CSV table of C-alpha atoms in Angstrom, one decimal:
chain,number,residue,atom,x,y,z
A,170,UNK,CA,-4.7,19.3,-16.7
A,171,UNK,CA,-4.3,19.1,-13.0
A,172,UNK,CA,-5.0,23.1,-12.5
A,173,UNK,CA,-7.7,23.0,-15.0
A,174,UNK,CA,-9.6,20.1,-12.9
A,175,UNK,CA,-9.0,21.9,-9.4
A,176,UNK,CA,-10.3,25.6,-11.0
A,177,UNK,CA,-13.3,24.1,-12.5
A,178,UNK,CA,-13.8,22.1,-9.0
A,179,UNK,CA,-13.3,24.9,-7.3
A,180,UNK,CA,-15.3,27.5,-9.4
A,181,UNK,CA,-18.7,25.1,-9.2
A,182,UNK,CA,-18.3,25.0,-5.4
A,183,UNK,CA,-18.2,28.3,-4.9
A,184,UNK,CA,-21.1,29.2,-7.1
A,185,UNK,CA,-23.1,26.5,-5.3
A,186,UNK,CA,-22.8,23.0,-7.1
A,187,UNK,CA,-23.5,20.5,-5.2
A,188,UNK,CA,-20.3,18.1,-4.8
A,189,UNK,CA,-21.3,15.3,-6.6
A,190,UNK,CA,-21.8,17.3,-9.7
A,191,UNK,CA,-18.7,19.5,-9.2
A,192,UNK,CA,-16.6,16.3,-9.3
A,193,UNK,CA,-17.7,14.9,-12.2
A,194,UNK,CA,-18.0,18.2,-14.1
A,195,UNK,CA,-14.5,19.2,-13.5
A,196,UNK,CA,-13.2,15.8,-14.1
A,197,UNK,CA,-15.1,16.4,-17.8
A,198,UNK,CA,-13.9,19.8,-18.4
A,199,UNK,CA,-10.3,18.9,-17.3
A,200,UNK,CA,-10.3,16.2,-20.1
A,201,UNK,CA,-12.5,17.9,-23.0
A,202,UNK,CA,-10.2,21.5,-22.4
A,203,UNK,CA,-7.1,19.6,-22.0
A,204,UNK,CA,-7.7,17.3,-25.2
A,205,UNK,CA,-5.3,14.6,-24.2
A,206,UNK,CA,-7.9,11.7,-23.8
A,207,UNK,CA,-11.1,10.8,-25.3
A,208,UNK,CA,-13.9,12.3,-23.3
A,209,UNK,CA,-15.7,8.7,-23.0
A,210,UNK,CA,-13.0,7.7,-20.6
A,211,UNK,CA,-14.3,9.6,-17.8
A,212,UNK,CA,-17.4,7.9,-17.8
A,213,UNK,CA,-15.3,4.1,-18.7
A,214,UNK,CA,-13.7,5.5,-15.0
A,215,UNK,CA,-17.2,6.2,-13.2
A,216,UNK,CA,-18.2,2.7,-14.1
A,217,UNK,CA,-15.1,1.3,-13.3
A,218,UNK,CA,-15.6,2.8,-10.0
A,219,UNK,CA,-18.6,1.0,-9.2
A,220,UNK,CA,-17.7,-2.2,-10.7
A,221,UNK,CA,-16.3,-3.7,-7.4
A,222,UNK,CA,-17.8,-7.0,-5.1
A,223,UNK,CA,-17.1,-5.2,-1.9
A,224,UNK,CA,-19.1,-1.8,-3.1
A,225,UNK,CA,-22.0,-4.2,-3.0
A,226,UNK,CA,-22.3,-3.9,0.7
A,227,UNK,CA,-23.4,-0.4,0.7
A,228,UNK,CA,-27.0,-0.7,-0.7
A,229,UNK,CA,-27.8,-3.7,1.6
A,230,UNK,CA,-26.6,-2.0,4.5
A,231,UNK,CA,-28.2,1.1,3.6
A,232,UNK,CA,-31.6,-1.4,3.4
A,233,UNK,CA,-31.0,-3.0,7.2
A,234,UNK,CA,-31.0,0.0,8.5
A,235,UNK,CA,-33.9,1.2,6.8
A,236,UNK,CA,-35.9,-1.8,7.4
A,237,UNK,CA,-34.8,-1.8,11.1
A,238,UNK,CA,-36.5,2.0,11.1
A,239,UNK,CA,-39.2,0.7,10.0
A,240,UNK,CA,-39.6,-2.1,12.0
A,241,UNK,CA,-39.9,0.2,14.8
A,242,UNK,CA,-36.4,-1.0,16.0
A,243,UNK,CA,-34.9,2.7,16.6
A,244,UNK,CA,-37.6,3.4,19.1
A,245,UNK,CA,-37.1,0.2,20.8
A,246,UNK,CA,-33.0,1.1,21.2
A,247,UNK,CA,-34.0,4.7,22.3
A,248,UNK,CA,-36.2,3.7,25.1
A,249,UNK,CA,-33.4,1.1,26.1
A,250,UNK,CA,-30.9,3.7,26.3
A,251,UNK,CA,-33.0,6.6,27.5
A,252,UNK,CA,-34.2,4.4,30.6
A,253,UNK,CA,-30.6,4.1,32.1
A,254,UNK,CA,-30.3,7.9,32.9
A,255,UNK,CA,-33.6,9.0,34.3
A,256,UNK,CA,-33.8,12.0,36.0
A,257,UNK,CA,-30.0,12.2,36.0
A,258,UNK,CA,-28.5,15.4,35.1
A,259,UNK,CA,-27.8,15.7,31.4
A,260,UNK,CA,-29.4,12.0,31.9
A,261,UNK,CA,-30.9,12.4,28.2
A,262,UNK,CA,-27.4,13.8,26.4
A,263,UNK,CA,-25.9,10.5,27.7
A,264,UNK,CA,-28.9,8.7,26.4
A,265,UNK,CA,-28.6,10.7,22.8
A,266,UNK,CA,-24.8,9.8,22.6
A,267,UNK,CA,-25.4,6.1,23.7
A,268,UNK,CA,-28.1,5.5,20.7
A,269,UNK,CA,-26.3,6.9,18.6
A,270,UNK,CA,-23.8,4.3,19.4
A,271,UNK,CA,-26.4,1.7,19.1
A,272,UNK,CA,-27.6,2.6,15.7
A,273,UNK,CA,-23.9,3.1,14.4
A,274,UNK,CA,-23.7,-0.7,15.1
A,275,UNK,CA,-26.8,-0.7,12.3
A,276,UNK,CA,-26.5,2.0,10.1
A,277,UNK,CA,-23.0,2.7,8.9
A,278,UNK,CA,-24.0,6.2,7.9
A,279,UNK,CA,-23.5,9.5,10.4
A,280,UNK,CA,-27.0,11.1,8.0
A,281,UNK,CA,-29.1,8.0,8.7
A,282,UNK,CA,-27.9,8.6,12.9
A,283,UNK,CA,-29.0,12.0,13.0
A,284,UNK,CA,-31.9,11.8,10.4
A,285,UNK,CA,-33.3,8.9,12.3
A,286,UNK,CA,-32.9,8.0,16.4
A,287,UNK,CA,-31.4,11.4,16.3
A,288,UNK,CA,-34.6,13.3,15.3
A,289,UNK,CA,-36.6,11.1,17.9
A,290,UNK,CA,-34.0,11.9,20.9
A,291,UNK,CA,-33.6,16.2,19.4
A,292,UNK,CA,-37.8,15.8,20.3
A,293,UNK,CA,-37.1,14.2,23.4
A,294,UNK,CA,-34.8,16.3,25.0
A,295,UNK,CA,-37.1,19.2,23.8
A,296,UNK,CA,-40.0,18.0,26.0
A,297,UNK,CA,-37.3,17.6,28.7
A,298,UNK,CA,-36.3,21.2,28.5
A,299,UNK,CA,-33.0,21.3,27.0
A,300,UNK,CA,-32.2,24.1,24.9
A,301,UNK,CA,-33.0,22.8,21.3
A,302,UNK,CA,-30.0,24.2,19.1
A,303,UNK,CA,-28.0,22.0,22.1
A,304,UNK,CA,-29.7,19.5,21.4
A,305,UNK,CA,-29.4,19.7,17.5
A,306,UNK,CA,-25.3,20.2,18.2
A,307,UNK,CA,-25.3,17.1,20.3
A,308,UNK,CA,-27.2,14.9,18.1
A,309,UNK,CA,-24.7,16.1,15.0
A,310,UNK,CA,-21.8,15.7,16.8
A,311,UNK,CA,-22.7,12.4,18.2
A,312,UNK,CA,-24.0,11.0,15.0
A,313,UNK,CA,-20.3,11.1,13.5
A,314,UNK,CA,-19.8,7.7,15.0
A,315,UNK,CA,-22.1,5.9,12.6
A,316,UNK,CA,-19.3,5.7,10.1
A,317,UNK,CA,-16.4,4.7,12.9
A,318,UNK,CA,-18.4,2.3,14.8
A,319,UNK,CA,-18.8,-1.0,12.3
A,320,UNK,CA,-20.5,-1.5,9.9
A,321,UNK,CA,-19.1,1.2,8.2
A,322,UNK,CA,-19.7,2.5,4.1
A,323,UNK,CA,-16.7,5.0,4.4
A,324,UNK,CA,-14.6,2.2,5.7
A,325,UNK,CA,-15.5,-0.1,2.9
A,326,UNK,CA,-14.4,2.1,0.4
A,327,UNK,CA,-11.4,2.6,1.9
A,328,UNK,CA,-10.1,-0.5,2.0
A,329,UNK,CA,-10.7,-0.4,-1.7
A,330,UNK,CA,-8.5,2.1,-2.2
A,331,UNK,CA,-5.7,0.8,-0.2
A,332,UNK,CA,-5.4,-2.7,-0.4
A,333,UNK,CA,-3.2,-3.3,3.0
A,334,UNK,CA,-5.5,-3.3,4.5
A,335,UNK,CA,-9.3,-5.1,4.6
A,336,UNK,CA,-12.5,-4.3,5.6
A,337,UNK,CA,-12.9,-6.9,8.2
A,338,UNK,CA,-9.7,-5.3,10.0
A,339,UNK,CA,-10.9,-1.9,9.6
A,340,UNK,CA,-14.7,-2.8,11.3
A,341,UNK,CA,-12.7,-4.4,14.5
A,342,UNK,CA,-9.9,-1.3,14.6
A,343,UNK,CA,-13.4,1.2,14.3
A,344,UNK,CA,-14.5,-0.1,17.9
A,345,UNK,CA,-12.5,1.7,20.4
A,346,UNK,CA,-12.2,4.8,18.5
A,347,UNK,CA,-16.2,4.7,18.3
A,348,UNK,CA,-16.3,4.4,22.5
A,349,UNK,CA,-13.4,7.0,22.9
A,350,UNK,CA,-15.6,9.4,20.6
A,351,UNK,CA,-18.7,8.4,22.6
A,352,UNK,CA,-16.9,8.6,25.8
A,353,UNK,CA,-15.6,12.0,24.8
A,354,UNK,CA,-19.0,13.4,24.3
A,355,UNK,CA,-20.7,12.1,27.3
A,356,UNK,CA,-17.9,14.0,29.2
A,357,UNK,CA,-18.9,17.3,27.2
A,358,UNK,CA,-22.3,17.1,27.6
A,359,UNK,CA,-21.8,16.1,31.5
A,360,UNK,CA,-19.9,19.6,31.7
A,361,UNK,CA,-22.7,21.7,30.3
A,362,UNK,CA,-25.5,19.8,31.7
A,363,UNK,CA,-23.6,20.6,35.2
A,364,UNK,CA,-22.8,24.2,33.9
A,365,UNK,CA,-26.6,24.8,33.2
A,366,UNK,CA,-28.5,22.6,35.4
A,367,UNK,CA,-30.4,20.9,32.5
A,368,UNK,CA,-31.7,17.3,34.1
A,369,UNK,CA,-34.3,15.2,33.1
A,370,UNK,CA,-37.8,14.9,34.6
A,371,UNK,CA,-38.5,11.1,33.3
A,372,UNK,CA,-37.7,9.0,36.4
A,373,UNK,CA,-35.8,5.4,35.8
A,374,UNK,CA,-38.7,2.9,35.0
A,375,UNK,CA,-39.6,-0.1,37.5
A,376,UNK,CA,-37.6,-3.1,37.4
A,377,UNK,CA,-40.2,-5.2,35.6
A,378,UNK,CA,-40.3,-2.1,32.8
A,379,UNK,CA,-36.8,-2.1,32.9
A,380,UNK,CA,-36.2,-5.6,32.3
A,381,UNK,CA,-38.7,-5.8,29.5
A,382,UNK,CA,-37.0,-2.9,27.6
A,383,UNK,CA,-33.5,-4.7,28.0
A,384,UNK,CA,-34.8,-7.8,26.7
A,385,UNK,CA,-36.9,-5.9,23.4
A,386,UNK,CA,-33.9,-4.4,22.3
A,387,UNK,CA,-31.7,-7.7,22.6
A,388,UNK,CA,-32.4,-8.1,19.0
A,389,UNK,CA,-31.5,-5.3,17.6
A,390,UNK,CA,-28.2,-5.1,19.8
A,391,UNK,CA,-27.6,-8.9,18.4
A,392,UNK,CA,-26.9,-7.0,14.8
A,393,UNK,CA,-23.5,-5.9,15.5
A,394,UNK,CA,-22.2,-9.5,16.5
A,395,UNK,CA,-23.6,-11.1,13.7
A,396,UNK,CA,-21.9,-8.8,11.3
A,397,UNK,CA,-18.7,-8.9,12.9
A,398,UNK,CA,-18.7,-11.9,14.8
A,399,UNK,CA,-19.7,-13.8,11.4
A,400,UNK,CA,-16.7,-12.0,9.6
A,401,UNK,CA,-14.0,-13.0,12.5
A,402,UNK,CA,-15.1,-16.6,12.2
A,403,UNK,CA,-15.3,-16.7,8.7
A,404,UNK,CA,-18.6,-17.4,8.3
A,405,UNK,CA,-19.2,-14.8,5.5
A,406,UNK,CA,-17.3,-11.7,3.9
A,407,UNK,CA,-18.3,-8.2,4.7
A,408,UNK,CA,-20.0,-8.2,1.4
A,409,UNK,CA,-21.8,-11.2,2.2
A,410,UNK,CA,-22.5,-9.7,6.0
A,411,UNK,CA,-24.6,-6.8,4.5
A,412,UNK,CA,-26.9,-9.7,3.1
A,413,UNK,CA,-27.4,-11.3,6.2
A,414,UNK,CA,-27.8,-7.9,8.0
A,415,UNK,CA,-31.0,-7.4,5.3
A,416,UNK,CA,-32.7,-10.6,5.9
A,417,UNK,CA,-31.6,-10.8,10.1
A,418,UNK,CA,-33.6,-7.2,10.0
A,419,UNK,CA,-36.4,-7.8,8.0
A,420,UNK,CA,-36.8,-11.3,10.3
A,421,UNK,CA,-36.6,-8.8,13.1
A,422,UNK,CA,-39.2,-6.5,11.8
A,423,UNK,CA,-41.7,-9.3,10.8
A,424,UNK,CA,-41.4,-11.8,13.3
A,425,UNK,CA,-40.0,-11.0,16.5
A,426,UNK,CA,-41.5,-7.2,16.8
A,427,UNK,CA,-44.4,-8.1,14.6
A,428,UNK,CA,-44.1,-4.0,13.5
A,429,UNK,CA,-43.1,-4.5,10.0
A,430,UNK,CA,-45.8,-5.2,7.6
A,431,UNK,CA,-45.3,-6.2,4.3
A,432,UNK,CA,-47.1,-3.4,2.7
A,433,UNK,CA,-44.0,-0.8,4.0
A,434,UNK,CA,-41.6,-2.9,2.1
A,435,UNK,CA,-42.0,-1.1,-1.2
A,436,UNK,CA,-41.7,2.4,0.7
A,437,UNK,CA,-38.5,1.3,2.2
A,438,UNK,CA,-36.8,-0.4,-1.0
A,439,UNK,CA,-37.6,2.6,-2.9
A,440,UNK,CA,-35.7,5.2,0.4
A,441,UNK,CA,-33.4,2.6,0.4
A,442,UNK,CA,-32.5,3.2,-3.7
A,443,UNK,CA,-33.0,6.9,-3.2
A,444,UNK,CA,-30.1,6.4,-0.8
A,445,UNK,CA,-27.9,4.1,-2.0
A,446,UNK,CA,-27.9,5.5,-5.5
A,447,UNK,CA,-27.0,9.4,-4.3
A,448,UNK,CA,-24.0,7.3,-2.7
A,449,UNK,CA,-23.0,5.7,-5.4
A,450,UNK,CA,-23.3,9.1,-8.0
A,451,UNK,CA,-21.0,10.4,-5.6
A,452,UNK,CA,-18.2,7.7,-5.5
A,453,UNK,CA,-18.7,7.7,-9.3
A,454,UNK,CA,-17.9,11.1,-10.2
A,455,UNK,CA,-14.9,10.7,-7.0
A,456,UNK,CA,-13.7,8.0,-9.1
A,457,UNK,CA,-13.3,10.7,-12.3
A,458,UNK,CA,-12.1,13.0,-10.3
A,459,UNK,CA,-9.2,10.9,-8.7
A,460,UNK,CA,-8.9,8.8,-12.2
A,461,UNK,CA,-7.4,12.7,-13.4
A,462,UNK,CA,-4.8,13.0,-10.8
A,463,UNK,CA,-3.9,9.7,-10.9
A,464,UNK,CA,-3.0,10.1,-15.1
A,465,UNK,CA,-1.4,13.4,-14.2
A,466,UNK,CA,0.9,11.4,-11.9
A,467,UNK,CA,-0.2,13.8,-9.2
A,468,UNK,CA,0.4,10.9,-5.8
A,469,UNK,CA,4.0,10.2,-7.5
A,470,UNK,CA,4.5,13.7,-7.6
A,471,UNK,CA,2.9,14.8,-3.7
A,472,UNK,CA,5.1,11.7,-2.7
A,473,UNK,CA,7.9,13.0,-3.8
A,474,UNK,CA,7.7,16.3,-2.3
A,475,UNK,CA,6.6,15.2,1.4
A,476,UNK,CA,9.6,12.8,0.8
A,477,UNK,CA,12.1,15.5,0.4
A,478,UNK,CA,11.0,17.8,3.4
A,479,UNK,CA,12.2,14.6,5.4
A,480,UNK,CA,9.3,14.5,8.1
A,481,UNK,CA,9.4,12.6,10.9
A,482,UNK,CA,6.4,10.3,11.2
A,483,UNK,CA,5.1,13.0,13.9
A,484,UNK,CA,5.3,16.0,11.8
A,485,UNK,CA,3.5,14.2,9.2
A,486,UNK,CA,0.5,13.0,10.8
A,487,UNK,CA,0.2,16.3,12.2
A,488,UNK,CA,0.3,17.7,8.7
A,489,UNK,CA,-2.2,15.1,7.3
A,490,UNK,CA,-5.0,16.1,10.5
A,491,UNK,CA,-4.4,19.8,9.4
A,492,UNK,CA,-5.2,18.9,4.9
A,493,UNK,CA,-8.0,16.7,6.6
A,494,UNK,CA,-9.9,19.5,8.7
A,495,UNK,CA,-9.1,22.0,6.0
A,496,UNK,CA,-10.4,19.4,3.3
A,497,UNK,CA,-13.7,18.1,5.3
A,498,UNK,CA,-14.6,21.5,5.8
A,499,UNK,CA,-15.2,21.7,2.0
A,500,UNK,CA,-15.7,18.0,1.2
A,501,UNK,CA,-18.4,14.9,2.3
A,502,UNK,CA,-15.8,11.9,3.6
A,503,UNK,CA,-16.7,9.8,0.8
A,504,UNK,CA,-15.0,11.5,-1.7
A,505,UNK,CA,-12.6,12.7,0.5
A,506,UNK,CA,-11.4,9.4,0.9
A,507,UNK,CA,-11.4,8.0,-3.0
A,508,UNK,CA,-9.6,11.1,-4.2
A,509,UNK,CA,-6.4,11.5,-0.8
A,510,UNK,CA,-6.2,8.1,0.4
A,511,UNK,CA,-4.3,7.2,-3.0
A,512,UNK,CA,-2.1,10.2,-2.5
A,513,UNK,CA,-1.7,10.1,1.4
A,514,UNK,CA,-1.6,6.1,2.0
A,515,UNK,CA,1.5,5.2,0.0
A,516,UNK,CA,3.7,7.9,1.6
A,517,UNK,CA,2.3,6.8,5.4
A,518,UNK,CA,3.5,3.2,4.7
A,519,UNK,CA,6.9,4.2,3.7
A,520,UNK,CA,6.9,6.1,7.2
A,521,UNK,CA,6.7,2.9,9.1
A,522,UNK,CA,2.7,4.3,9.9
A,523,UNK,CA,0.7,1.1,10.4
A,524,UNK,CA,-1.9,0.8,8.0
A,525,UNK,CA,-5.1,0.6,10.3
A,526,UNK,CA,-3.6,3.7,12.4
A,527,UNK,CA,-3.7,5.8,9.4
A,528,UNK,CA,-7.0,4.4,8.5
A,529,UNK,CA,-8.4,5.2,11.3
A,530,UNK,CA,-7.4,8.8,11.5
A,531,UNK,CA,-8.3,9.7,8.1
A,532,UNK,CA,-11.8,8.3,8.4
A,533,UNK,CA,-12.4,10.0,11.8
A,534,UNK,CA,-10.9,13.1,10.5
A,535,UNK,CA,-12.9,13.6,7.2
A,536,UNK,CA,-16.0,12.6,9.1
A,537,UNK,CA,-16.0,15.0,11.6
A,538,UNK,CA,-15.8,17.6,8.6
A,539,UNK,CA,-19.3,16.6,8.3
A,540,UNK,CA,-20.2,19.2,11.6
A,541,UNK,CA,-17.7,21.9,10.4
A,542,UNK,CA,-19.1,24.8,8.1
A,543,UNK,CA,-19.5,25.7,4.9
A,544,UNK,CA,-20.3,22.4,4.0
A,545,UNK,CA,-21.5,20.4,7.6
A,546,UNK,CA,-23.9,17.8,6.1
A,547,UNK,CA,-24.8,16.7,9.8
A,548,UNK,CA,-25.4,20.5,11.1
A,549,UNK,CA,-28.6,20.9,7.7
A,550,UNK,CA,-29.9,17.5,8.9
A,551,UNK,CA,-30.4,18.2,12.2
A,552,UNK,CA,-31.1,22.0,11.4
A,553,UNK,CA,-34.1,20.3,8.7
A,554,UNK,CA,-35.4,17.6,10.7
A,555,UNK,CA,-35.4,20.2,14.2
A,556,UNK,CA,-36.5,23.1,12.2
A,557,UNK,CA,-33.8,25.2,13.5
A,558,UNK,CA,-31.6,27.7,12.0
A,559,UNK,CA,-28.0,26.6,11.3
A,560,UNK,CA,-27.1,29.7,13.1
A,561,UNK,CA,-27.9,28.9,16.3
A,562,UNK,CA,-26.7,24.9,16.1
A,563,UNK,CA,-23.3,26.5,15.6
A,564,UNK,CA,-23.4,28.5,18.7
A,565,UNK,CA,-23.5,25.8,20.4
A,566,UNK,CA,-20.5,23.8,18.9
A,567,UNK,CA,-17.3,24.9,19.6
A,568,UNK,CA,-17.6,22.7,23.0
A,569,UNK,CA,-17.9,19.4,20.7
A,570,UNK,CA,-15.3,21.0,18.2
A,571,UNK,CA,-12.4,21.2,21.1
A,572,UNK,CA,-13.5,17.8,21.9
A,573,UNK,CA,-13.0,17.2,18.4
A,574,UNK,CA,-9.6,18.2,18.3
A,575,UNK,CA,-8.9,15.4,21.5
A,576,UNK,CA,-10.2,12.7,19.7
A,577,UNK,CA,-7.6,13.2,16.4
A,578,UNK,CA,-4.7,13.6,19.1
A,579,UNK,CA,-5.4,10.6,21.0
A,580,UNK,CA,-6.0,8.9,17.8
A,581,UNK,CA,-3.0,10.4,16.0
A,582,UNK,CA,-0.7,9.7,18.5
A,583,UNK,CA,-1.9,6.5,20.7
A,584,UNK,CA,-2.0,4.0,17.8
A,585,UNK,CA,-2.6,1.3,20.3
A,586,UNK,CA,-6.1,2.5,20.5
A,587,UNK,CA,-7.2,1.5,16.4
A,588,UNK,CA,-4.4,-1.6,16.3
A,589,UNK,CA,-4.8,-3.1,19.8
A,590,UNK,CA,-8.5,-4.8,18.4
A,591,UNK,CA,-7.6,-6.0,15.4
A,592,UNK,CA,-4.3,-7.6,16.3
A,593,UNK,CA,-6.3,-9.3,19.3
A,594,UNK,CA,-8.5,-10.8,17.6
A,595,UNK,CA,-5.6,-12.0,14.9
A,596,UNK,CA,-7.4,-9.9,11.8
């Protein structure tokens, strides 16, 4: 049943499926060929999948960030972040990375990043005279910290599949690694901005410009502490955290920009469904797919195996980066992590791996499949939004792709940098 489910899979992906469909396809066929189970238990399993408290977070987080688009919030942020950097070399790659940090702390989603602030700073830098394809590969690459930097969709459906850990935990241990990625970028880009003399011709704005910026995008910035500062106190669960994100943007929007008007609302509920409903098709059909290798005893089974090669805890997360880079090169991280983190998870823990370590790499590994070909997501936003071909993004990449690589190592093997947060603030 197993091979039938992983030909079929395969099959639709290589004739063009989209993944969504492919899941849920195969995770039909695998059943209906097989004949063991009633077909109407894979669809009982895609409503099971959906039928959780905490999944309720991603529509209304998917809706804040929305409204704070269109509450002209994003450009407020960018021209916050753009005005530190001037005329600096590579001043506006530092200002691309840094928004994207920004709107991570909004968004939860590495396609809203590039799709939104990303777009505005890819048309920014192109006045500025940087090369657009680097432009397009920076604003990919960076965007990949919208999921790692809290709030977070992928990490709220992973902490529904593994249950040592919680959501709360994961958004504190997502902090660091977000800056270290950020960090890591802003040294890239300070490399070939020096490498290719690309500087900026916007000078740093007068104090009293300056000041007023700083204090417009107060605000927006204040998101981030609500969310998480609310959950460390107690104040309100993740779940109930994306509600307050909703109404503390829509307040934001209305009253204290004055740029949302009440007539964009039904534009932006109806993106905001468009969105959160292609999200939840795909954790659905995830659900089926993973519901077959769970009956098929396929994690006891992987378990088992990895058991008796007797790996060191070294050798395995090295071995778990490699399936990751392999897997996110074919698969969106959502997916990714419904249908491995049942299978990897269990045999981490019995490896003495902390449980937020492991998180951690595993999220920040499957996302940055999102800028590796075929599949990329992040390099046909950019490439759509820019209007520039895929080609000659990748040229451009395989700076951000070595950097890549650092990251996972760092991550992989300095667990002190997803655990020190957490256990600091006693989550």
């Amino acid at each position: 049943m197993t091979l039938t489910l992983v030909i079929i899979f395969a099959a639709l992906l290589i004739i063009g499926f989209p993944v969504v469909f492919a899941l849920a396809i195969s995770a039909f066929g695998a059943v209906l060929i097989q004949g063991k189970y009633p077909v109407v238990v894979v669809v009982k399993e895609m409503f099971t999948g959906l039928d959780s408290f905490p999944l309720m977070a991603v529509p209304f987080f998917v809706l804040a960030a929305e409204l704070m688009t269109g509450g002209a919030m994003t450009q407020v942020l960018l021209r916050f972040a753009a005005q530190f950097f001037g005329r600096v070399r590579g001043g506006l790659g530092y200002a691309n990375v840094f928004s994207s940090a920004m709107f991570a702390g909004i968004s939860g989603s590495a396609l809203a990043d590039a799709a939104g602030p990303g777009a505005m700073m890819m048309k920014m830098m192109d006045k500025e005279g940087y090369p657009r394809p680097y432009a397009a590969a920076l604003t990919a690459s960076a965007s990949i910290v919208g999921p790692i930097i809290p709030p977070s969709i992928t990490m709220i459906i992973y902490a529904m599949q593994d249950e040592s850990v919680s959501v709360g935990r994961l958004f504190m241990a997502g902090i660091l690694p977000g800056l270290l990625i950020c960090v890591i970028y802003a040294g890239v880009n300070c490399i070939q901005s020096h490498r290719f003399g690309w500087r900026g011709q916007t000078p740093v704005p007068p104090p009293g410009v300056f000041m007023m910026n700083t204090v417009k995008a107060l605000p927006a910035l204040m998101l981030i502490v609500f969310v998480i500062g609310g959950i460390r106190a107690g104040f309100f669960t993740p779940t109930e955290a994306s509600v307050v994100a909703v109404f503390y943007a829509l307040l934001c929007g209305m009253f204290v920009y004055r740029t949302l008007k009440l007539s964009a609302l039904p534009a932006i509920i109806l993106a905001s469904a468009v969105t959160s409903g292609a999200i939840l098709m795909i954790l659905a059909s995830a659900r089926a797919f993973a519901w077959v290798l769970i009956i098929e005893r396929m994690p006891q089974a992987a378990a088992a195996w990895i058991v008796a090669l007797e790996l060191s805890p070294i050798v395995f997360l090295l071995l778990v980066n490699v399936m990751l880079l392999v897997f996110g090169c074919f698969m969106d991280p959502l997916p990714g992590v419904m249908i491995l983190v049942p299978i990897l998870a269990p045999i981490a823990h019995s490896m003495g791996i902390d449980p937020t370590h492991f998180a951690i790499v595993v999220i920040v590994n499957l996302t940055m499949g999102l800028v590796t070909p075929p599949v990329g997501s992040l390099l046909f936003v950019v490439s759509s939004v820019g209007r520039i071909p895929v080609p000659q993004i990748l040229s451009q990449m395989p700076a951000f792709l070595i950097a890549n690589l650092l990251i996972l190592l760092v991550l992989t093997y300095i667990p002190a940098v997803s655990t020190w947060l957490p256990r600091a603030s006693g989550m």
